[in-house]
Coordinates of C-alpha atoms and ligand atoms in Angstrom, one line a residue:
M623 CA -130.4 -21.3 -198.7
S624 CA -131.5 -24.6 -198.9
K625 CA -130.7 -27.1 -196.4
L626 CA -127.1 -28.2 -196.6
N627 CA -125.8 -31.1 -194.8
H628 CA -122.2 -31.9 -195.5
I629 CA -119.9 -28.9 -195.5
V630 CA -116.3 -28.8 -196.4
I631 CA -114.3 -25.3 -195.5
L632 CA -111.0 -24.6 -196.3
T633 CA -109.3 -22.2 -194.0
G634 CA -106.4 -20.0 -194.5
A635 CA -104.6 -17.3 -192.5
G636 CA -107.2 -14.8 -192.6
I637 CA -109.1 -16.7 -190.3
S638 CA -106.6 -16.3 -187.4
A639 CA -105.5 -12.8 -188.2
E640 CA -107.9 -11.6 -185.9
S641 CA -106.3 -13.3 -183.1
G642 CA -103.0 -11.7 -183.5
I643 CA -101.2 -14.2 -185.8
D644 CA -99.3 -12.4 -189.0
T645 CA -100.7 -13.5 -192.5
F646 CA -98.2 -14.1 -195.5
R647 CA -99.0 -11.8 -197.8
S648 CA -101.0 -9.0 -196.6
E649 CA -99.0 -5.7 -195.8
G650 CA -96.1 -6.6 -193.5
G651 CA -97.1 -10.2 -193.6
L652 CA -94.3 -13.2 -192.5
W653 CA -93.1 -13.3 -196.3
E654 CA -92.0 -9.7 -195.9
Q655 CA -90.4 -10.2 -192.7
Y656 CA -88.9 -13.7 -193.7
P657 CA -87.8 -14.9 -196.9
I658 CA -89.5 -18.3 -197.9
E659 CA -87.0 -20.0 -199.4
Q660 CA -84.7 -19.3 -196.3
V661 CA -87.5 -20.7 -193.3
A662 CA -89.9 -22.7 -195.6
T663 CA -88.3 -25.1 -197.9
P664 CA -86.3 -28.4 -197.4
E665 CA -83.0 -26.4 -199.1
G666 CA -83.5 -23.7 -196.4
F667 CA -83.7 -26.0 -193.8
A668 CA -80.4 -28.1 -195.0
A669 CA -78.6 -24.9 -195.4
D670 CA -79.5 -23.3 -192.0
P671 CA -81.4 -25.8 -189.4
A672 CA -80.8 -23.5 -186.4
L673 CA -82.5 -20.6 -188.3
V674 CA -85.5 -22.7 -189.4
H675 CA -85.7 -24.3 -185.8
N676 CA -85.9 -20.4 -184.4
F677 CA -88.4 -19.4 -187.1
Y678 CA -90.7 -22.1 -186.0
N679 CA -89.5 -22.0 -182.3
M680 CA -91.0 -18.1 -182.5
R681 CA -94.1 -19.1 -184.3
R682 CA -94.9 -21.8 -181.9
A683 CA -94.6 -19.7 -178.6
A684 CA -96.7 -17.2 -180.4
L685 CA -99.6 -19.9 -179.9
K686 CA -99.1 -19.9 -176.2
T687 CA -100.3 -16.4 -176.3
V688 CA -103.1 -16.3 -178.7
K689 CA -106.9 -17.1 -178.8
P690 CA -109.3 -18.7 -181.1
N691 CA -111.6 -15.7 -182.4
A692 CA -115.6 -15.5 -182.7
A693 CA -115.2 -17.0 -186.5
H694 CA -113.1 -20.3 -184.9
I695 CA -115.9 -20.4 -182.7
A696 CA -118.6 -20.0 -185.0
L697 CA -117.0 -23.2 -187.2
A698 CA -116.9 -25.4 -184.1
K699 CA -120.6 -24.6 -183.4
L700 CA -121.7 -25.2 -186.6
E701 CA -119.9 -28.5 -186.6
K702 CA -122.0 -29.7 -183.6
G703 CA -124.9 -28.0 -185.3
L704 CA -124.3 -30.1 -188.3
H705 CA -123.9 -33.2 -186.4
A706 CA -127.3 -32.9 -184.4
R707 CA -129.0 -32.8 -187.8
G708 CA -127.2 -35.8 -189.3
G709 CA -124.7 -33.5 -191.6
S710 CA -120.9 -33.3 -191.1
L711 CA -118.4 -30.7 -191.4
T712 CA -114.7 -31.1 -192.3
I713 CA -112.5 -27.9 -191.9
I714 CA -109.4 -28.2 -194.0
T715 CA -106.9 -25.7 -192.9
Q716 CA -103.7 -24.3 -194.6
N717 CA -102.8 -22.9 -191.2
V718 CA -100.3 -24.8 -188.8
D719 CA -101.9 -22.8 -185.7
N720 CA -104.1 -25.2 -183.6
L721 CA -107.3 -22.3 -182.9
H722 CA -109.7 -24.3 -184.9
E723 CA -109.0 -27.1 -182.1
Q724 CA -108.9 -24.7 -179.5
G725 CA -112.3 -23.3 -180.5
G726 CA -113.7 -26.4 -180.2
A727 CA -113.6 -27.7 -183.9
E728 CA -112.7 -31.7 -183.8
N729 CA -112.7 -32.9 -187.5
V730 CA -109.7 -30.7 -189.0
I731 CA -107.3 -31.8 -191.4
H732 CA -104.0 -29.9 -191.0
M733 CA -102.9 -29.9 -194.9
H734 CA -99.9 -28.0 -194.6
G735 CA -99.0 -29.5 -191.0
I736 CA -99.1 -28.2 -187.4
L737 CA -96.8 -26.3 -185.2
T738 CA -97.2 -28.5 -182.3
S739 CA -96.1 -31.7 -184.2
L740 CA -92.6 -32.8 -184.6
L741 CA -91.2 -35.1 -187.4
C742 CA -87.8 -37.0 -187.5
Q743 CA -86.3 -36.6 -191.0
F744 CA -84.7 -39.6 -190.7
C745 CA -87.3 -42.2 -189.3
G746 CA -90.6 -40.5 -190.2
H747 CA -91.7 -40.8 -186.7
R748 CA -94.2 -38.0 -185.5
W749 CA -94.9 -36.8 -182.0
E750 CA -96.5 -33.6 -180.4
S751 CA -94.1 -31.2 -178.9
H752 CA -94.9 -27.6 -177.9
E753 CA -91.5 -26.5 -176.9
D754 CA -88.5 -25.1 -178.3
T755 CA -86.2 -27.4 -180.7
S756 CA -82.7 -27.2 -182.0
P757 CA -80.4 -29.1 -184.5
N758 CA -78.8 -30.7 -181.3
D759 CA -82.0 -32.3 -180.6
S760 CA -82.7 -36.4 -180.7
C761 CA -85.4 -38.2 -182.6
I762 CA -87.5 -40.0 -179.5
A763 CA -87.8 -42.9 -181.5
C764 CA -84.7 -43.6 -183.3
Q765 CA -82.4 -41.6 -181.0
R766 CA -80.7 -39.8 -184.1
R767 CA -79.5 -36.4 -183.2
S768 CA -80.8 -33.2 -185.5
G769 CA -83.5 -36.0 -186.5
P770 CA -86.2 -33.5 -185.6
R771 CA -88.0 -31.2 -187.6
P772 CA -90.5 -28.8 -187.7
D773 CA -94.1 -31.5 -189.0
I774 CA -94.7 -28.4 -191.6
V775 CA -95.0 -28.9 -195.5
W776 CA -92.5 -26.6 -196.9
F777 CA -92.7 -25.3 -200.5
G778 CA -91.6 -28.0 -203.1
E779 CA -93.3 -30.9 -200.7
M780 CA -96.6 -32.8 -200.9
P781 CA -99.1 -31.4 -198.7
Y782 CA -100.6 -34.0 -196.4
E783 CA -103.8 -36.0 -196.5
L784 CA -104.7 -35.4 -200.0
D785 CA -106.5 -38.6 -200.5
R786 CA -108.6 -38.0 -197.4
I787 CA -109.2 -34.5 -198.9
D788 CA -110.6 -35.7 -202.1
Q789 CA -113.1 -38.0 -200.5
V790 CA -114.8 -35.2 -198.2
M791 CA -114.8 -33.2 -201.4
S792 CA -116.4 -35.5 -203.2
Q793 CA -119.5 -35.9 -200.7
A794 CA -119.7 -32.0 -200.0
D795 CA -123.0 -30.2 -200.8
L796 CA -121.1 -26.7 -200.3
F797 CA -117.6 -26.1 -200.4
V798 CA -116.4 -22.5 -198.3
S799 CA -113.1 -20.9 -198.5
I800 CA -112.5 -18.2 -195.6
G801 CA -109.5 -16.2 -194.8
T802 CA -107.2 -17.0 -197.9
S803 CA -105.6 -15.4 -200.9
G804 CA -106.2 -18.6 -203.1
A805 CA -102.1 -18.3 -203.8
V806 CA -101.2 -21.5 -203.1
Y807 CA -101.9 -24.9 -204.9
P808 CA -103.4 -27.6 -204.5
A809 CA -105.6 -25.8 -201.6
A810 CA -106.2 -22.9 -204.3
G811 CA -107.5 -25.9 -206.7
L812 CA -110.2 -27.0 -204.5
V813 CA -112.9 -24.2 -205.6
S814 CA -112.6 -25.6 -209.2
E815 CA -112.5 -29.2 -208.3
A816 CA -116.1 -28.3 -206.0
R817 CA -117.3 -26.4 -209.3
R818 CA -116.7 -29.9 -211.5
R819 CA -118.4 -31.8 -209.2
G820 CA -121.7 -29.2 -209.3
T821 CA -120.8 -28.4 -205.5
K822 CA -122.0 -25.0 -204.4
T823 CA -119.3 -22.9 -203.4
L824 CA -119.1 -19.8 -201.3
E825 CA -116.2 -17.5 -200.5
L826 CA -115.8 -15.5 -197.0
N827 CA -112.6 -13.2 -197.3
L828 CA -111.6 -9.5 -196.3
E829 CA -111.0 -8.9 -200.0
E830 CA -111.0 -10.3 -203.3
S831 CA -108.9 -13.4 -203.8
Q832 CA -107.0 -14.9 -206.7
G833 CA -110.1 -17.3 -207.1
S834 CA -113.1 -14.8 -206.3
Y835 CA -114.4 -15.1 -209.6
L836 CA -114.5 -19.1 -209.4
F837 CA -117.3 -18.8 -206.4
D838 CA -121.1 -18.9 -206.6
E839 CA -121.0 -16.4 -204.1
S840 CA -118.5 -14.3 -202.6
R841 CA -118.9 -12.0 -199.0
L842 CA -116.3 -9.8 -197.9
G843 CA -115.5 -8.7 -194.6
K844 CA -113.8 -9.9 -191.7
A845 CA -113.9 -13.6 -190.7
G846 CA -114.9 -12.3 -186.6
D847 CA -117.8 -10.8 -188.2
I848 CA -118.9 -12.6 -191.4
V849 CA -118.6 -16.1 -190.3
P850 CA -120.6 -16.2 -187.3
K851 CA -123.7 -14.4 -189.3
W852 CA -123.0 -17.0 -192.1
V853 CA -123.0 -20.0 -189.6
A854 CA -126.5 -18.6 -187.8
E855 CA -127.9 -18.6 -191.3
V856 CA -127.0 -22.0 -192.2
L857 CA -127.8 -23.3 -188.7
A858 CA -131.4 -21.5 -188.9
A859 CA -132.3 -23.3 -192.3
Ligands
LIG1295 N1 -110.8 -12.1 -192.0 C1 -110.9 -12.4 -193.3 N2 -109.9 -12.6 -194.3 C2 -109.0 -11.8 -193.7 C3 -108.5 -11.0 -192.9 C4 -109.5 -11.3 -191.7 N3 -109.5 -10.6 -190.5 N4 -107.4 -10.6 -192.8 C5 -106.7 -11.4 -193.9 N5 -107.5 -11.6 -194.5 C6 -107.3 -12.4 -196.0 C7 -106.6 -11.8 -196.6 O1 -107.4 -10.9 -197.6 C8 -105.9 -12.7 -197.5 O2 -106.9 -13.2 -199.1 O3 -106.8 -13.9 -195.6 C9 -106.1 -13.9 -196.7 C10 -104.5 -14.5 -196.3 O4 -103.8 -14.8 -197.3 P1 -102.7 -15.4 -197.0 O5 -101.7 -14.4 -196.4 O6 -101.8 -15.5 -198.8 O7 -102.6 -16.5 -196.2 P2 -103.0 -17.8 -196.9 O8 -103.9 -17.8 -198.0 O9 -103.4 -18.6 -195.7 O10 -101.6 -18.6 -197.5 C11 -101.5 -19.8 -198.0 O11 -99.3 -20.2 -198.2 O12 -97.2 -19.3 -197.8 C12 -98.2 -20.4 -197.6 O13 -98.2 -22.1 -196.3 C13 -98.4 -21.1 -196.0 O14 -100.7 -22.0 -195.6 C14 -100.1 -20.6 -196.1 C15 -100.6 -20.9 -197.7

């Protein structure tokens, strides 16, 4: 593997599966337990804010009981190793957990938001919060009651930091996709963007994804096993 210095990694729910966080579309996944339109759309939130607050309260509370796994820790090691040789790592995650940060990664873009942040639907103020929320809460900035909502990108909403994502993709030597089914755009379109730019592409996933055919190389296995192995290869090059 030629020396790679600027790597962009897209991660999905599969990288957190071995930490005990449900994926969305695997057997018994979150979208089998909860209808997307009720808990992950602006319309669902408007119709029943208490239900949506509770869905995210349950997922936020679960964060306090899980730990980063070997894959999260390996990526943090990769970030430090690339820095040491004048390179860079950007992790673009679709996940709303904070396991990349808990594992030591610093340069993380949460394109679908994060469970530990709240957003005021009236004034747009964002703030960190780890506690349960309800429709009776007030925004800490504008004080409007029922202002706070989960700072999560719901279906039909614009993902965050798309300009920054475009900028890092334009400088990447390698684009790696880890633990995602390639079902949701624009995340699922990043591999095609990488190919258009002539950037090498690698997929590390438990099984074939919808976009496997688009990758130069696709390695199948559990992230906790194949990600540390791949990181060791890159850092040894
Ligand atoms: N190691 C590696 N990959 C795994 C593992 C594992 N231990 N377990 C599951 N996977 C793979 C599955 O094979 C699947 O391809 O992770 C992928 C998980 O796919 P999804 O459940 O669809 O999750 P994701 O791709 O992150 O979903 C994207 O959809 O619902 C929205 O906003 C939500 O961010 C989410 C987006």
